[in-house]
């Protein structure tokens, strides 16, 4: 369950990094303020870092790995489109920039990426539900085993106490018989000595 939550968080962070890069680029295109390029660069750099972490996390799930690999071509196209738009804006080539933005190539690439990310998130949610159900069943079984174990320990403790009491009673009887036998023996010795 914890692993599934970790994978889910990594996928959401991956999507967030892409959104950050896109937002930084859009802010720069709208305002011309280079400060927005910091967000673009941070988002772009984080994508590479998170992708490595995400690949490691889903290395045991071939379907998720395949979906992540499916994201890579449209992701490259999207990142190329983002960079190309920035380059055109910095060069003052507004007509070419407008033509690039109207082509919807970036939008199409982003939609392909988001579909795969949504599919990956749905798979993780399904896995999370399965693993939670398994965890719940395991917890119930663990409770039943612990309860049964506790019950057996209580029964053994009661049986031990009963055996100890019985043994103590038998020892007390034997001790009383021994004392009586000793008294009887002392009386015989005294009689014989008298004889």
mmCIF file with all atom_site columns, C-alpha atoms in Angstrom:
data_model
loop_
_atom_site.group_PDB
_atom_site.id
_atom_site.type_symbol
_atom_site.label_atom_id
_atom_site.label_alt_id
_atom_site.label_comp_id
_atom_site.label_asym_id
_atom_site.label_entity_id
_atom_site.label_seq_id
_atom_site.pdbx_PDB_ins_code
_atom_site.Cartn_x
_atom_site.Cartn_y
_atom_site.Cartn_z
_atom_site.occupancy
_atom_site.B_iso_or_equiv
_atom_site.pdbx_formal_charge
_atom_site.auth_seq_id
_atom_site.auth_comp_id
_atom_site.auth_asym_id
_atom_site.auth_atom_id
_atom_site.pdbx_PDB_model_num
ATOM 1   C CA . UNK A 1 1   ? 0.000  0.000   0.000   1.00 0.00 ? 1   UNK A CA 1
ATOM 2   C CA . UNK A 1 2   ? 2.810  2.398   0.916   1.00 0.00 ? 2   UNK A CA 1
ATOM 3   C CA . UNK A 1 3   ? 4.634  1.599   -2.329  1.00 0.00 ? 3   UNK A CA 1
ATOM 4   C CA . UNK A 1 4   ? 1.510  2.237   -4.393  1.00 0.00 ? 4   UNK A CA 1
ATOM 5   C CA . UNK A 1 5   ? 0.999  5.591   -2.657  1.00 0.00 ? 5   UNK A CA 1
ATOM 6   C CA . UNK A 1 6   ? 4.632  6.464   -3.363  1.00 0.00 ? 6   UNK A CA 1
ATOM 7   C CA . UNK A 1 7   ? 4.234  5.614   -7.071  1.00 0.00 ? 7   UNK A CA 1
ATOM 8   C CA . UNK A 1 8   ? 1.023  7.638   -7.209  1.00 0.00 ? 8   UNK A CA 1
ATOM 9   C CA . UNK A 1 9   ? 2.781  10.641  -5.649  1.00 0.00 ? 9   UNK A CA 1
ATOM 10  C CA . UNK A 1 10  ? 5.669  10.338  -8.124  1.00 0.00 ? 10  UNK A CA 1
ATOM 11  C CA . UNK A 1 11  ? 3.254  10.303  -11.093 1.00 0.00 ? 11  UNK A CA 1
ATOM 12  C CA . UNK A 1 12  ? 1.450  13.390  -9.780  1.00 0.00 ? 12  UNK A CA 1
ATOM 13  C CA . UNK A 1 13  ? 4.808  15.123  -9.182  1.00 0.00 ? 13  UNK A CA 1
ATOM 14  C CA . UNK A 1 14  ? 5.877  14.207  -12.724 1.00 0.00 ? 14  UNK A CA 1
ATOM 15  C CA . UNK A 1 15  ? 2.712  15.808  -14.090 1.00 0.00 ? 15  UNK A CA 1
ATOM 16  C CA . UNK A 1 16  ? 3.271  18.834  -11.828 1.00 0.00 ? 16  UNK A CA 1
ATOM 17  C CA . UNK A 1 17  ? 6.803  19.330  -13.148 1.00 0.00 ? 17  UNK A CA 1
ATOM 18  C CA . UNK A 1 18  ? 5.502  19.328  -16.725 1.00 0.00 ? 18  UNK A CA 1
ATOM 19  C CA . UNK A 1 19  ? 2.782  21.813  -15.792 1.00 0.00 ? 19  UNK A CA 1
ATOM 20  C CA . UNK A 1 20  ? 5.381  24.026  -14.100 1.00 0.00 ? 20  UNK A CA 1
ATOM 21  C CA . UNK A 1 21  ? 7.557  24.059  -17.215 1.00 0.00 ? 21  UNK A CA 1
ATOM 22  C CA . UNK A 1 22  ? 4.524  24.866  -19.359 1.00 0.00 ? 22  UNK A CA 1
ATOM 23  C CA . UNK A 1 23  ? 3.355  27.625  -16.976 1.00 0.00 ? 23  UNK A CA 1
ATOM 24  C CA . UNK A 1 24  ? 6.802  29.201  -16.877 1.00 0.00 ? 24  UNK A CA 1
ATOM 25  C CA . UNK A 1 25  ? 6.965  29.203  -20.673 1.00 0.00 ? 25  UNK A CA 1
ATOM 26  C CA . UNK A 1 26  ? 3.451  30.641  -20.951 1.00 0.00 ? 26  UNK A CA 1
ATOM 27  C CA . UNK A 1 27  ? 4.234  33.383  -18.419 1.00 0.00 ? 27  UNK A CA 1
ATOM 28  C CA . UNK A 1 28  ? 7.320  34.336  -20.401 1.00 0.00 ? 28  UNK A CA 1
ATOM 29  C CA . UNK A 1 29  ? 5.408  34.357  -23.700 1.00 0.00 ? 29  UNK A CA 1
ATOM 30  C CA . UNK A 1 30  ? 2.659  36.560  -22.256 1.00 0.00 ? 30  UNK A CA 1
ATOM 31  C CA . UNK A 1 31  ? 4.815  39.045  -20.355 1.00 0.00 ? 31  UNK A CA 1
ATOM 32  C CA . UNK A 1 32  ? 8.284  38.770  -21.875 1.00 0.00 ? 32  UNK A CA 1
ATOM 33  C CA . UNK A 1 33  ? 9.618  38.698  -18.286 1.00 0.00 ? 33  UNK A CA 1
ATOM 34  C CA . UNK A 1 34  ? 12.636 36.346  -18.124 1.00 0.00 ? 34  UNK A CA 1
ATOM 35  C CA . UNK A 1 35  ? 11.857 35.587  -14.456 1.00 0.00 ? 35  UNK A CA 1
ATOM 36  C CA . UNK A 1 36  ? 9.219  33.123  -15.695 1.00 0.00 ? 36  UNK A CA 1
ATOM 37  C CA . UNK A 1 37  ? 11.952 31.127  -17.398 1.00 0.00 ? 37  UNK A CA 1
ATOM 38  C CA . UNK A 1 38  ? 13.185 30.042  -13.947 1.00 0.00 ? 38  UNK A CA 1
ATOM 39  C CA . UNK A 1 39  ? 9.978  28.059  -13.445 1.00 0.00 ? 39  UNK A CA 1
ATOM 40  C CA . UNK A 1 40  ? 10.332 26.664  -16.943 1.00 0.00 ? 40  UNK A CA 1
ATOM 41  C CA . UNK A 1 41  ? 13.897 25.494  -16.261 1.00 0.00 ? 41  UNK A CA 1
ATOM 42  C CA . UNK A 1 42  ? 13.036 24.081  -12.830 1.00 0.00 ? 42  UNK A CA 1
ATOM 43  C CA . UNK A 1 43  ? 10.066 22.146  -14.239 1.00 0.00 ? 43  UNK A CA 1
ATOM 44  C CA . UNK A 1 44  ? 12.102 20.818  -17.141 1.00 0.00 ? 44  UNK A CA 1
ATOM 45  C CA . UNK A 1 45  ? 14.970 19.726  -14.872 1.00 0.00 ? 45  UNK A CA 1
ATOM 46  C CA . UNK A 1 46  ? 12.579 18.112  -12.369 1.00 0.00 ? 46  UNK A CA 1
ATOM 47  C CA . UNK A 1 47  ? 10.986 16.082  -15.166 1.00 0.00 ? 47  UNK A CA 1
ATOM 48  C CA . UNK A 1 48  ? 14.278 14.282  -15.769 1.00 0.00 ? 48  UNK A CA 1
ATOM 49  C CA . UNK A 1 49  ? 14.889 13.697  -12.049 1.00 0.00 ? 49  UNK A CA 1
ATOM 50  C CA . UNK A 1 50  ? 11.379 12.462  -11.352 1.00 0.00 ? 50  UNK A CA 1
ATOM 51  C CA . UNK A 1 51  ? 11.375 10.231  -14.420 1.00 0.00 ? 51  UNK A CA 1
ATOM 52  C CA . UNK A 1 52  ? 14.402 8.318   -13.061 1.00 0.00 ? 52  UNK A CA 1
ATOM 53  C CA . UNK A 1 53  ? 12.730 7.945   -9.666  1.00 0.00 ? 53  UNK A CA 1
ATOM 54  C CA . UNK A 1 54  ? 9.461  6.908   -11.269 1.00 0.00 ? 54  UNK A CA 1
ATOM 55  C CA . UNK A 1 55  ? 11.166 4.314   -13.468 1.00 0.00 ? 55  UNK A CA 1
ATOM 56  C CA . UNK A 1 56  ? 12.821 2.833   -10.369 1.00 0.00 ? 56  UNK A CA 1
ATOM 57  C CA . UNK A 1 57  ? 9.522  2.765   -8.478  1.00 0.00 ? 57  UNK A CA 1
ATOM 58  C CA . UNK A 1 58  ? 7.592  1.025   -11.265 1.00 0.00 ? 58  UNK A CA 1
ATOM 59  C CA . UNK A 1 59  ? 10.382 -1.306  -12.335 1.00 0.00 ? 59  UNK A CA 1
ATOM 60  C CA . UNK A 1 60  ? 8.306  -4.230  -10.987 1.00 0.00 ? 60  UNK A CA 1
ATOM 61  C CA . UNK A 1 61  ? 5.284  -3.310  -13.145 1.00 0.00 ? 61  UNK A CA 1
ATOM 62  C CA . UNK A 1 62  ? 5.854  -3.867  -16.871 1.00 0.00 ? 62  UNK A CA 1
ATOM 63  C CA . UNK A 1 63  ? 2.526  -2.276  -17.862 1.00 0.00 ? 63  UNK A CA 1
ATOM 64  C CA . UNK A 1 64  ? 3.351  0.952   -16.059 1.00 0.00 ? 64  UNK A CA 1
ATOM 65  C CA . UNK A 1 65  ? 6.851  0.976   -17.537 1.00 0.00 ? 65  UNK A CA 1
ATOM 66  C CA . UNK A 1 66  ? 5.354  0.575   -21.005 1.00 0.00 ? 66  UNK A CA 1
ATOM 67  C CA . UNK A 1 67  ? 2.957  3.468   -20.383 1.00 0.00 ? 67  UNK A CA 1
ATOM 68  C CA . UNK A 1 68  ? 5.828  5.638   -19.181 1.00 0.00 ? 68  UNK A CA 1
ATOM 69  C CA . UNK A 1 69  ? 7.790  4.772   -22.326 1.00 0.00 ? 69  UNK A CA 1
ATOM 70  C CA . UNK A 1 70  ? 4.724  5.736   -24.380 1.00 0.00 ? 70  UNK A CA 1
ATOM 71  C CA . UNK A 1 71  ? 4.832  9.191   -22.767 1.00 0.00 ? 71  UNK A CA 1
ATOM 72  C CA . UNK A 1 72  ? 8.408  9.884   -23.853 1.00 0.00 ? 72  UNK A CA 1
ATOM 73  C CA . UNK A 1 73  ? 7.874  10.733  -27.573 1.00 0.00 ? 73  UNK A CA 1
ATOM 74  C CA . UNK A 1 74  ? 5.024  13.229  -26.984 1.00 0.00 ? 74  UNK A CA 1
ATOM 75  C CA . UNK A 1 75  ? 6.937  14.584  -23.968 1.00 0.00 ? 75  UNK A CA 1
ATOM 76  C CA . UNK A 1 76  ? 9.962  15.249  -26.159 1.00 0.00 ? 76  UNK A CA 1
ATOM 77  C CA . UNK A 1 77  ? 7.686  16.938  -28.710 1.00 0.00 ? 77  UNK A CA 1
ATOM 78  C CA . UNK A 1 78  ? 6.096  19.069  -25.977 1.00 0.00 ? 78  UNK A CA 1
ATOM 79  C CA . UNK A 1 79  ? 9.433  20.105  -24.497 1.00 0.00 ? 79  UNK A CA 1
ATOM 80  C CA . UNK A 1 80  ? 10.783 20.901  -27.984 1.00 0.00 ? 80  UNK A CA 1
ATOM 81  C CA . UNK A 1 81  ? 7.677  22.989  -28.681 1.00 0.00 ? 81  UNK A CA 1
ATOM 82  C CA . UNK A 1 82  ? 8.074  24.845  -25.372 1.00 0.00 ? 82  UNK A CA 1
ATOM 83  C CA . UNK A 1 83  ? 11.729 25.616  -26.087 1.00 0.00 ? 83  UNK A CA 1
ATOM 84  C CA . UNK A 1 84  ? 11.039 26.575  -29.685 1.00 0.00 ? 84  UNK A CA 1
ATOM 85  C CA . UNK A 1 85  ? 8.362  29.062  -28.596 1.00 0.00 ? 85  UNK A CA 1
ATOM 86  C CA . UNK A 1 86  ? 10.770 30.584  -26.057 1.00 0.00 ? 86  UNK A CA 1
ATOM 87  C CA . UNK A 1 87  ? 13.478 30.867  -28.704 1.00 0.00 ? 87  UNK A CA 1
ATOM 88  C CA . UNK A 1 88  ? 11.075 32.556  -31.133 1.00 0.00 ? 88  UNK A CA 1
ATOM 89  C CA . UNK A 1 89  ? 9.907  35.004  -28.445 1.00 0.00 ? 89  UNK A CA 1
ATOM 90  C CA . UNK A 1 90  ? 13.497 35.870  -27.491 1.00 0.00 ? 90  UNK A CA 1
ATOM 91  C CA . UNK A 1 91  ? 14.373 36.395  -31.178 1.00 0.00 ? 91  UNK A CA 1
ATOM 92  C CA . UNK A 1 92  ? 11.364 38.678  -31.636 1.00 0.00 ? 92  UNK A CA 1
ATOM 93  C CA . UNK A 1 93  ? 9.883  36.463  -34.341 1.00 0.00 ? 93  UNK A CA 1
ATOM 94  C CA . UNK A 1 94  ? 6.254  37.002  -33.294 1.00 0.00 ? 94  UNK A CA 1
ATOM 95  C CA . UNK A 1 95  ? 4.690  35.841  -36.570 1.00 0.00 ? 95  UNK A CA 1
ATOM 96  C CA . UNK A 1 96  ? 6.429  32.468  -36.418 1.00 0.00 ? 96  UNK A CA 1
ATOM 97  C CA . UNK A 1 97  ? 5.595  32.220  -32.723 1.00 0.00 ? 97  UNK A CA 1
ATOM 98  C CA . UNK A 1 98  ? 1.896  32.805  -33.410 1.00 0.00 ? 98  UNK A CA 1
ATOM 99  C CA . UNK A 1 99  ? 1.966  30.196  -36.184 1.00 0.00 ? 99  UNK A CA 1
ATOM 100 C CA . UNK A 1 100 ? 3.601  27.668  -33.820 1.00 0.00 ? 100 UNK A CA 1
ATOM 101 C CA . UNK A 1 101 ? 1.031  28.322  -31.104 1.00 0.00 ? 101 UNK A CA 1
ATOM 102 C CA . UNK A 1 102 ? -1.877 28.047  -33.563 1.00 0.00 ? 102 UNK A CA 1
ATOM 103 C CA . UNK A 1 103 ? -0.628 24.710  -34.854 1.00 0.00 ? 103 UNK A CA 1
ATOM 104 C CA . UNK A 1 104 ? -1.855 22.995  -31.650 1.00 0.00 ? 104 UNK A CA 1
ATOM 105 C CA . UNK A 1 105 ? 1.140  20.644  -31.810 1.00 0.00 ? 105 UNK A CA 1
ATOM 106 C CA . UNK A 1 106 ? 1.917  21.408  -28.171 1.00 0.00 ? 106 UNK A CA 1
ATOM 107 C CA . UNK A 1 107 ? -1.702 20.933  -27.155 1.00 0.00 ? 107 UNK A CA 1
ATOM 108 C CA . UNK A 1 108 ? -1.906 17.581  -28.945 1.00 0.00 ? 108 UNK A CA 1
ATOM 109 C CA . UNK A 1 109 ? 1.331  16.391  -27.332 1.00 0.00 ? 109 UNK A CA 1
ATOM 110 C CA . UNK A 1 110 ? 0.149  17.551  -23.906 1.00 0.00 ? 110 UNK A CA 1
ATOM 111 C CA . UNK A 1 111 ? -3.174 15.742  -24.335 1.00 0.00 ? 111 UNK A CA 1
ATOM 112 C CA . UNK A 1 112 ? -1.366 12.501  -25.249 1.00 0.00 ? 112 UNK A CA 1
ATOM 113 C CA . UNK A 1 113 ? 0.859  12.848  -22.180 1.00 0.00 ? 113 UNK A CA 1
ATOM 114 C CA . UNK A 1 114 ? -2.052 13.594  -19.865 1.00 0.00 ? 114 UNK A CA 1
ATOM 115 C CA . UNK A 1 115 ? -4.047 10.604  -21.182 1.00 0.00 ? 115 UNK A CA 1
ATOM 116 C CA . UNK A 1 116 ? -1.140 8.279   -20.361 1.00 0.00 ? 116 UNK A CA 1
ATOM 117 C CA . UNK A 1 117 ? -0.609 9.900   -16.959 1.00 0.00 ? 117 UNK A CA 1
ATOM 118 C CA . UNK A 1 118 ? -4.319 9.520   -16.185 1.00 0.00 ? 118 UNK A CA 1
ATOM 119 C CA . UNK A 1 119 ? -4.154 5.885   -17.270 1.00 0.00 ? 119 UNK A CA 1
ATOM 120 C CA . UNK A 1 120 ? -1.143 5.310   -15.006 1.00 0.00 ? 120 UNK A CA 1
ATOM 121 C CA . UNK A 1 121 ? -2.933 6.985   -12.084 1.00 0.00 ? 121 UNK A CA 1
ATOM 122 C CA . UNK A 1 122 ? -6.027 4.833   -12.669 1.00 0.00 ? 122 UNK A CA 1
ATOM 123 C CA . UNK A 1 123 ? -3.863 1.696   -12.667 1.00 0.00 ? 123 UNK A CA 1
ATOM 124 C CA . UNK A 1 124 ? -2.263 2.771   -9.392  1.00 0.00 ? 124 UNK A CA 1
ATOM 125 C CA . UNK A 1 125 ? -5.682 3.485   -7.854  1.00 0.00 ? 125 UNK A CA 1
ATOM 126 C CA . UNK A 1 126 ? -6.812 0.005   -8.863  1.00 0.00 ? 126 UNK A CA 1
ATOM 127 C CA . UNK A 1 127 ? -3.650 -1.498  -7.354  1.00 0.00 ? 127 UNK A CA 1
ATOM 128 C CA . UNK A 1 128 ? -4.149 0.574   -4.220  1.00 0.00 ? 128 UNK A CA 1
ATOM 129 C CA . UNK A 1 129 ? -7.691 -0.760  -3.793  1.00 0.00 ? 129 UNK A CA 1
ATOM 130 C CA . UNK A 1 130 ? -6.504 -4.351  -4.293  1.00 0.00 ? 130 UNK A CA 1
ATOM 131 C CA . UNK A 1 131 ? -3.639 -3.903  -1.853  1.00 0.00 ? 131 UNK A CA 1
ATOM 132 C CA . UNK A 1 132 ? -5.835 -2.213  0.744   1.00 0.00 ? 132 UNK A CA 1
ATOM 133 C CA . UNK A 1 133 ? -8.322 -5.085  0.542   1.00 0.00 ? 133 UNK A CA 1
ATOM 134 C CA . UNK A 1 134 ? -5.463 -7.571  0.930   1.00 0.00 ? 134 UNK A CA 1
ATOM 135 C CA . UNK A 1 135 ? -4.083 -5.572  3.840   1.00 0.00 ? 135 UNK A CA 1
ATOM 136 C CA . UNK A 1 136 ? -7.510 -5.489  5.499   1.00 0.00 ? 136 UNK A CA 1
ATOM 137 C CA . UNK A 1 137 ? -7.912 -9.273  5.078   1.00 0.00 ? 137 UNK A CA 1
ATOM 138 C CA . UNK A 1 138 ? -4.410 -9.791  6.463   1.00 0.00 ? 138 UNK A CA 1
ATOM 139 C CA . UNK A 1 139 ? -5.196 -7.565  9.449   1.00 0.00 ? 139 UNK A CA 1
ATOM 140 C CA . UNK A 1 140 ? -8.374 -9.526  10.180  1.00 0.00 ? 140 UNK A CA 1
ATOM 141 C CA . UNK A 1 141 ? -6.483 -12.806 9.905   1.00 0.00 ? 141 UNK A CA 1
ATOM 142 C CA . UNK A 1 142 ? -3.728 -11.440 12.149  1.00 0.00 ? 142 UNK A CA 1
ATOM 143 C CA . UNK A 1 143 ? -6.340 -10.369 14.702  1.00 0.00 ? 143 UNK A CA 1
ATOM 144 C CA . UNK A 1 144 ? -7.963 -13.830 14.601  1.00 0.00 ? 144 UNK A CA 1
ATOM 145 C CA . UNK A 1 145 ? -4.597 -15.584 15.013  1.00 0.00 ? 145 UNK A CA 1
ATOM 146 C CA . UNK A 1 146 ? -3.633 -13.271 17.888  1.00 0.00 ? 146 UNK A CA 1
ATOM 147 C CA . UNK A 1 147 ? -7.012 -13.801 19.541  1.00 0.00 ? 147 UNK A CA 1
ATOM 148 C CA . UNK A 1 148 ? -6.717 -17.578 19.160  1.00 0.00 ? 148 UNK A CA 1
ATOM 149 C CA . UNK A 1 149 ? -3.141 -17.463 20.458  1.00 0.00 ? 149 UNK A CA 1
ATOM 150 C CA . UNK A 1 150 ? -4.213 -15.379 23.442  1.00 0.00 ? 150 UNK A CA 1
ATOM 151 C CA . UNK A 1 151 ? -7.058 -17.788 24.138  1.00 0.00 ? 151 UNK A CA 1
ATOM 152 C CA . UNK A 1 152 ? -4.696 -20.788 23.979  1.00 0.00 ? 152 UNK A CA 1
ATOM 153 C CA . UNK A 1 153 ? -2.267 -19.028 26.337  1.00 0.00 ? 153 UNK A CA 1
ATOM 154 C CA . UNK A 1 154 ? -5.127 -18.304 28.772  1.00 0.00 ? 154 UNK A CA 1
ATOM 155 C CA . UNK A 1 155 ? -6.274 -21.946 28.636  1.00 0.00 ? 155 UNK A CA 1
ATOM 156 C CA . UNK A 1 156 ? -2.710 -23.172 29.205  1.00 0.00 ? 156 UNK A CA 1
ATOM 157 C CA . UNK A 1 157 ? -2.314 -20.750 32.115  1.00 0.00 ? 157 UNK A CA 1
ATOM 158 C CA . UNK A 1 158 ? -5.539 -21.986 33.728  1.00 0.00 ? 158 UNK A CA 1
ATOM 159 C CA . UNK A 1 159 ? -4.518 -25.604 33.159  1.00 0.00 ? 159 UNK A CA 1
ATOM 160 C CA . UNK A 1 160 ? -1.099 -24.905 34.688  1.00 0.00 ? 160 UNK A CA 1
ATOM 161 C CA . UNK A 1 161 ? -2.665 -23.238 37.727  1.00 0.00 ? 161 UNK A CA 1
ATOM 162 C CA . UNK A 1 162 ? -5.054 -26.171 38.123  1.00 0.00 ? 162 UNK A CA 1
ATOM 163 C CA . UNK A 1 163 ? -2.184 -28.695 37.866  1.00 0.00 ? 163 UNK A CA 1
ATOM 164 C CA . UNK A 1 164 ? -0.084 -26.729 40.354  1.00 0.00 ? 164 UNK A CA 1
ATOM 165 C CA . UNK A 1 165 ? -2.982 -26.619 42.847  1.00 0.00 ? 165 UNK A CA 1
ATOM 166 C CA . UNK A 1 166 ? -3.610 -30.337 42.378  1.00 0.00 ? 166 UNK A CA 1
ATOM 167 C CA . UNK A 1 167 ? 0.085  -31.078 42.838  1.00 0.00 ? 167 UNK A CA 1
ATOM 168 C CA . UNK A 1 168 ? 0.224  -28.899 45.970  1.00 0.00 ? 168 UNK A CA 1
ATOM 169 C CA . UNK A 1 169 ? -2.833 -30.700 47.384  1.00 0.00 ? 169 UNK A CA 1
ATOM 170 C CA . UNK A 1 170 ? -1.214 -34.095 46.663  1.00 0.00 ? 170 UNK A CA 1
ATOM 171 C CA . UNK A 1 171 ? 2.013  -32.928 48.315  1.00 0.00 ? 171 UNK A CA 1
ATOM 172 C CA . UNK A 1 172 ? 0.084  -31.716 51.366  1.00 0.00 ? 172 UNK A CA 1
ATOM 173 C CA . UNK A 1 173 ? -1.683 -35.103 51.650  1.00 0.00 ? 173 UNK A CA 1
ATOM 174 C CA . UNK A 1 174 ? 1.601  -36.968 51.242  1.00 0.00 ? 174 UNK A CA 1
ATOM 175 C CA . UNK A 1 175 ? 3.210  -34.724 53.836  1.00 0.00 ? 175 UNK A CA 1
ATOM 176 C CA . UNK A 1 176 ? 0.317  -35.374 56.273  1.00 0.00 ? 176 UNK A CA 1
ATOM 177 C CA . UNK A 1 177 ? 0.576  -39.150 55.675  1.00 0.00 ? 177 UNK A CA 1
ATOM 178 C CA . UNK A 1 178 ? 4.335  -38.982 56.223  1.00 0.00 ? 178 UNK A CA 1
ATOM 179 C CA . UNK A 1 179 ? 3.866  -37.111 59.493  1.00 0.00 ? 179 UNK A CA 1
ATOM 180 C CA . UNK A 1 180 ? 1.295  -39.663 60.603  1.00 0.00 ? 180 UNK A CA 1
ATOM 181 C CA . UNK A 1 181 ? 3.600  -42.503 59.602  1.00 0.00 ? 181 UNK A CA 1
ATOM 182 C CA . UNK A 1 182 ? 6.462  -40.837 61.511  1.00 0.00 ? 182 UNK A CA 1
ATOM 183 C CA . UNK A 1 183 ? 4.287  -40.472 64.602  1.00 0.00 ? 183 UNK A CA 1
ATOM 184 C CA . UNK A 1 184 ? 3.204  -44.110 64.294  1.00 0.00 ? 184 UNK A CA 1
ATOM 185 C CA . UNK A 1 185 ? 6.835  -45.134 63.902  1.00 0.00 ? 185 UNK A CA 1
ATOM 186 C CA . UNK A 1 186 ? 7.889  -43.099 66.948  1.00 0.00 ? 186 UNK A CA 1
ATOM 187 C CA . UNK A 1 187 ? 5.130  -44.766 69.007  1.00 0.00 ? 187 UNK A CA 1
ATOM 188 C CA . UNK A 1 188 ? 6.299  -48.252 67.933  1.00 0.00 ? 188 UNK A CA 1
ATOM 189 C CA . UNK A 1 189 ? 9.894  -47.369 68.697  1.00 0.00 ? 189 UNK A CA 1
ATOM 190 C CA . UNK A 1 190 ? 8.805  -46.102 72.100  1.00 0.00 ? 190 UNK A CA 1
ATOM 191 C CA . UNK A 1 191 ? 6.753  -49.314 72.736  1.00 0.00 ? 191 UNK A CA 1
ATOM 192 C CA . UNK A 1 192 ? 9.604  -51.583 71.717  1.00 0.00 ? 192 UNK A CA 1
ATOM 193 C CA . UNK A 1 193 ? 12.025 -49.576 73.757  1.00 0.00 ? 193 UNK A CA 1
ATOM 194 C CA . UNK A 1 194 ? 9.684  -49.933 76.719  1.00 0.00 ? 194 UNK A CA 1
ATOM 195 C CA . UNK A 1 195 ? 9.434  -53.701 76.062  1.00 0.00 ? 195 UNK A CA 1
#
